[in-house]
Tab-separated table of C-alpha atoms in Angstrom:
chain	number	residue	atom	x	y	z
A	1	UNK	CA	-15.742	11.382	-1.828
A	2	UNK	CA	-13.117	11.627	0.923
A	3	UNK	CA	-13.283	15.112	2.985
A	4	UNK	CA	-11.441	16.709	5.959
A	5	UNK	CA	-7.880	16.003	4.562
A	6	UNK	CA	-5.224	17.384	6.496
A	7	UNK	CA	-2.839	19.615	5.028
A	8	UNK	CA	0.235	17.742	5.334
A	9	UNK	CA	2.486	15.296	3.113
A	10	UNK	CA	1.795	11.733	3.747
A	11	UNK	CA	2.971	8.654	2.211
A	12	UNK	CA	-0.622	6.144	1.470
A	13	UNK	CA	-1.222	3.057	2.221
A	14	UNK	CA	-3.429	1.468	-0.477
A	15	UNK	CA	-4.468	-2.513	-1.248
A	16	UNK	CA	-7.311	-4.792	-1.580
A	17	UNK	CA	-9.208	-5.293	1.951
A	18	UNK	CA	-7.770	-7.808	4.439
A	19	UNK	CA	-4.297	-7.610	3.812
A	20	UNK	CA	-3.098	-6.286	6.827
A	21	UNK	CA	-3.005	-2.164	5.949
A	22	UNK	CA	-3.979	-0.886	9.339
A	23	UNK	CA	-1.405	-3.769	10.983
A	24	UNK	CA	0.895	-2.080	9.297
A	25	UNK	CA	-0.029	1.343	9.821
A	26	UNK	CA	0.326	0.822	13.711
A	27	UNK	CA	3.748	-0.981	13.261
A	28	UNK	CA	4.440	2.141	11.444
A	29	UNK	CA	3.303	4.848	13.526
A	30	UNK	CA	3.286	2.776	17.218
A	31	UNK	CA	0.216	3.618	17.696
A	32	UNK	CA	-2.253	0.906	18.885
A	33	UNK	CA	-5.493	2.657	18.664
A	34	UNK	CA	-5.814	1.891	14.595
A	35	UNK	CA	-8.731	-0.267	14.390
A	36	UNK	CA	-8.254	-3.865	12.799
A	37	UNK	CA	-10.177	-6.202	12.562
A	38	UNK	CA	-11.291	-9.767	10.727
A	39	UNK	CA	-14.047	-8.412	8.454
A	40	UNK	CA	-12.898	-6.940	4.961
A	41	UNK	CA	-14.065	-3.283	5.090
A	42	UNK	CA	-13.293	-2.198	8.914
A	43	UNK	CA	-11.442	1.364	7.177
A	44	UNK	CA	-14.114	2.883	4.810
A	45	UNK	CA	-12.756	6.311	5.168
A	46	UNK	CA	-8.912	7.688	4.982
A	47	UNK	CA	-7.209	6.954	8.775
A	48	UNK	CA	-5.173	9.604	8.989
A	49	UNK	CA	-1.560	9.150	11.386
A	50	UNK	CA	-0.253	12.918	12.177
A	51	UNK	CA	2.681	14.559	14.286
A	52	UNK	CA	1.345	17.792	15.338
A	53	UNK	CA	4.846	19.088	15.077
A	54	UNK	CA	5.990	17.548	11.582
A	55	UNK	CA	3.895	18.708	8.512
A	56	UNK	CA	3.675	14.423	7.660
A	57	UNK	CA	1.268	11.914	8.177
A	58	UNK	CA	0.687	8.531	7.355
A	59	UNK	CA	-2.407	7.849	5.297
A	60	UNK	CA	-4.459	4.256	5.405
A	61	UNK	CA	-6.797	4.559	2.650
A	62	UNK	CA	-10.209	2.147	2.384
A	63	UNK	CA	-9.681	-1.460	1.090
A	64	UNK	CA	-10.438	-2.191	-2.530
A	65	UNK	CA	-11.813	-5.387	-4.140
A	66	UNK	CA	-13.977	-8.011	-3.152
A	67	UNK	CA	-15.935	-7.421	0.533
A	68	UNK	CA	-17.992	-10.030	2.377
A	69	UNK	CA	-21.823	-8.561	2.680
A	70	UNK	CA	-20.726	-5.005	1.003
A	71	UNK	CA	-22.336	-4.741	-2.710
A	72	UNK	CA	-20.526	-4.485	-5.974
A	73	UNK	CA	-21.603	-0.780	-6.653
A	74	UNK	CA	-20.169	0.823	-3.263
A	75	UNK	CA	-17.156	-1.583	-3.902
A	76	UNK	CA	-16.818	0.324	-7.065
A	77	UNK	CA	-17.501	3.564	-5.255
A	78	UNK	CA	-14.741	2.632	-2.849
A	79	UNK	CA	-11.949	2.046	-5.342
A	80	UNK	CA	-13.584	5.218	-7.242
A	81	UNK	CA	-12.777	7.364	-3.637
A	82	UNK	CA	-9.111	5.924	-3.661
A	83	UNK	CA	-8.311	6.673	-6.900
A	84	UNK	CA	-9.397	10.398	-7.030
A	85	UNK	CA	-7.807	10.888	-3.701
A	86	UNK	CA	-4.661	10.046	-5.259
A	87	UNK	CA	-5.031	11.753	-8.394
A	88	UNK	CA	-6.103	15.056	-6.682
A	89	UNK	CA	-3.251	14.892	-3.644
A	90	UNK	CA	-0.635	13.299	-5.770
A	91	UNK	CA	1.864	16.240	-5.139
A	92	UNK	CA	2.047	15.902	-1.475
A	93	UNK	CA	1.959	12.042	-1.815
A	94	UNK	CA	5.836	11.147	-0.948
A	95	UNK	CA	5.368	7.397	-1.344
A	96	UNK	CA	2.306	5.106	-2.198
A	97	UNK	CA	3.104	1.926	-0.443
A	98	UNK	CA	0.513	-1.114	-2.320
A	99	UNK	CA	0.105	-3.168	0.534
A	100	UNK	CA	-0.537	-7.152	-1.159
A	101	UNK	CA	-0.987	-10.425	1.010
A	102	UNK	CA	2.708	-12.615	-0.139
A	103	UNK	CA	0.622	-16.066	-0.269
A	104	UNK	CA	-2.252	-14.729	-2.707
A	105	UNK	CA	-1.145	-11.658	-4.446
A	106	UNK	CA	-0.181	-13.875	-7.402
A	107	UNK	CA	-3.526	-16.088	-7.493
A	108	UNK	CA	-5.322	-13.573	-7.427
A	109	UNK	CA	-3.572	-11.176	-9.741
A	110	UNK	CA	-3.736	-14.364	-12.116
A	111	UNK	CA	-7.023	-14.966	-11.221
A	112	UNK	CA	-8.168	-11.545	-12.526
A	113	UNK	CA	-5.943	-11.325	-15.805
A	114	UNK	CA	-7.598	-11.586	-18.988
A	115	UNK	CA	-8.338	-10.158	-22.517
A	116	UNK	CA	-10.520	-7.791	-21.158
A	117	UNK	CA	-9.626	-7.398	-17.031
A	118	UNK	CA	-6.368	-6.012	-15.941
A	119	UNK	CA	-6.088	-7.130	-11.667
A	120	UNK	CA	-6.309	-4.698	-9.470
A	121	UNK	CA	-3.141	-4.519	-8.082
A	122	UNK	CA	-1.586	-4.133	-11.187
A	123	UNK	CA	-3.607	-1.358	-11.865
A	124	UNK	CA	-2.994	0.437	-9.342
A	125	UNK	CA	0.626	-0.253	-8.892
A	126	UNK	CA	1.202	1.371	-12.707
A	127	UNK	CA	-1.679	4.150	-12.033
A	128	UNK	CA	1.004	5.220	-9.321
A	129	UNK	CA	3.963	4.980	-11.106
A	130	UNK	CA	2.100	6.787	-14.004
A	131	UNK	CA	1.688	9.721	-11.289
A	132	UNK	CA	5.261	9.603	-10.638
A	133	UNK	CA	4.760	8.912	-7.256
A	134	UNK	CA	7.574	6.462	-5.541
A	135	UNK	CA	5.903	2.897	-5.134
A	136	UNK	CA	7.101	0.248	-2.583
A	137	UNK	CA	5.192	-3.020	-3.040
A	138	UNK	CA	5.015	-4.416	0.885
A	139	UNK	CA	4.430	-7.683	0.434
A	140	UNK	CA	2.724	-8.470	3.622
A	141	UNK	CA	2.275	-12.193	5.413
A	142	UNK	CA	5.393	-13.050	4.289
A	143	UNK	CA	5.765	-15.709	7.604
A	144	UNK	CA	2.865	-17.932	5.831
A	145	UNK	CA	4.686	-18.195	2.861
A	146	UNK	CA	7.239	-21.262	2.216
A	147	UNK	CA	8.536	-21.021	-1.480
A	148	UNK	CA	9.519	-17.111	-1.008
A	149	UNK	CA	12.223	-16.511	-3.685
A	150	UNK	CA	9.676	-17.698	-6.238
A	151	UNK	CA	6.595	-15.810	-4.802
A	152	UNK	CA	8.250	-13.054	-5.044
A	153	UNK	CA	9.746	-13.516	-8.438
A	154	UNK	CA	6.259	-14.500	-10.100
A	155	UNK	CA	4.705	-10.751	-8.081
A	156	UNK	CA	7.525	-9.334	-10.178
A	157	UNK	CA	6.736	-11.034	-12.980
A	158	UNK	CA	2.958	-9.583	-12.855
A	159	UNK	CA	3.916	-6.218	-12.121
A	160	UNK	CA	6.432	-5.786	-15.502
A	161	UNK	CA	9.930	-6.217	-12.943
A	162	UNK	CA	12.361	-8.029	-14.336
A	163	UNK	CA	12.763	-10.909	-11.378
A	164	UNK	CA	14.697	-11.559	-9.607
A	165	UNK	CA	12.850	-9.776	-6.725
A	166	UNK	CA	16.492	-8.869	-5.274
A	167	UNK	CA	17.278	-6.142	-7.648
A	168	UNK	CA	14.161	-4.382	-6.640
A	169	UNK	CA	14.420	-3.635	-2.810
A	170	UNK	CA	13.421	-0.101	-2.847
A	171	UNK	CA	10.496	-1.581	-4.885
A	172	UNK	CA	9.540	-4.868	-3.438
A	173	UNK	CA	9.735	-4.969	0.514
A	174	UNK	CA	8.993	-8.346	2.094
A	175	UNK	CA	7.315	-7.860	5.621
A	176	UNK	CA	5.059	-9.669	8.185
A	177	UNK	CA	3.380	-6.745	9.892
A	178	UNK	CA	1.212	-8.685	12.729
A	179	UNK	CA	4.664	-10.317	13.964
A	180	UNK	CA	6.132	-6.500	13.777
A	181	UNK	CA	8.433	-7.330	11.130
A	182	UNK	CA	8.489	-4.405	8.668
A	183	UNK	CA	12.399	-3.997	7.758
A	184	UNK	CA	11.963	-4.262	4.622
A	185	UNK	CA	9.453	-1.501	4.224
A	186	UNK	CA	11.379	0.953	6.754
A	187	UNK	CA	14.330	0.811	4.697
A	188	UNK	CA	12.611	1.230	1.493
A	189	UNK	CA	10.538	3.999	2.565
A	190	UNK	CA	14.269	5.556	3.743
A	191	UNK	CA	15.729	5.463	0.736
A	192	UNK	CA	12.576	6.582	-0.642
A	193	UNK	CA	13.072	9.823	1.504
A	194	UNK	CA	16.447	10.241	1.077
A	195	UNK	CA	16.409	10.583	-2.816
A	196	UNK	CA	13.735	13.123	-2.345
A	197	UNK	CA	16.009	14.976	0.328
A	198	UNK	CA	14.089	14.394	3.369
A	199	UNK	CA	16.482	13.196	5.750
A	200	UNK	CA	14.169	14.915	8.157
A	201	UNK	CA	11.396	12.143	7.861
A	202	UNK	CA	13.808	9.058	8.249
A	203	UNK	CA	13.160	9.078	12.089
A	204	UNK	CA	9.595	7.818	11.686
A	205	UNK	CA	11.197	4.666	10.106
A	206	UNK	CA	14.381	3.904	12.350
């Protein structure tokens, strides 16, 4: 279980491992020193992003999903961490922002879809919207991907929105995080904190 939370509100950044969460926190935040890496796995623990002056912080929770070399039951104990932290901090949690990569999201959401098997992503996108917490869907890598109306049409598709993606842009925010371009999710986390009333928190994504 995650300790040592700070008492702040935070919007989370949540998502299977390896699609670019912490590259996105520091294009967030500006703040270089969030540790990225290669291997699936490098944030095991919350990485918390705090003003000391602003009760806020930005939250990069642990990657879910398949790991390279990490076993299935701390896997499971993983996504087990992210979920309760949700569930118990839901009322501070201004906006949960699932983090998916724009080539594979689909294939792999298709990949895991049966009878018995609802994806990941899925689940967690409704598990937040269940919560009542606002959900932006960044769709990260967005540069490697060629066919991007449709991409992001199908993602729709898979997550219950009526496509096309367009009508959804406080929803669906199409970025590419390691080339610093996160538009998309600044202005959708702005209107995010402008129909809650916090006009105060648009300045850490202007």
């Amino acid at each position: 279980m995650f300790e040592d939370r700070p008492d702040r509100e935070e919007v989370v950044l949540v998502g299977r491992s390896n699609v670019g969460k912490s590259t996105i926190m520091r294009a967030l935040t500006g703040h270089s020193k969030i540790t990225t890496g290669r291997k699936p796995g490098v944030t095991r623990s919350p990485n918390h992003f705090d003003w000391v002056a602003e009760k806020f912080m930005f939250t990069d929770l642990p990657g879910f999903g398949f790991m390279s070399g990490v076993e299935k039951q701390r896997r499971e104990q993983i996504k087990t961490d992210v979920v309760r932290y949700i569930e118990d901090n839901a009322d501070d949690i201004l906006a949960g922002v699932l983090v998916v990569d724009g080539k594979a999201a689909v294939d792999i959401i298709d990949r895991h879809s049966g009878p018995d098997e609802v994806p990941h992503d899925v689940e967690l996108f409704e598990f937040l919207w269940d919560l009542d917490i606002p959900t932006i869907v960044a769709v990260n890598k967005m540069d490697k991907v060629d066919d991007r109306d449709d991409r992001l049409d199908a993602l729709c598709d898979r997550l219950g929105l009526y496509p096309p993606w367009q009508q959804w842009r406080e929803t669906i925010a199409p970025i590419s995080a390691k080339r610093g371009d996160i538009g998309a999710l600044d202005e959708a986390l702005g209107a995010t904190f402008t129909d809650q009333k916090r006009d105060d928190l648009l300045k850490f994504v202007s």
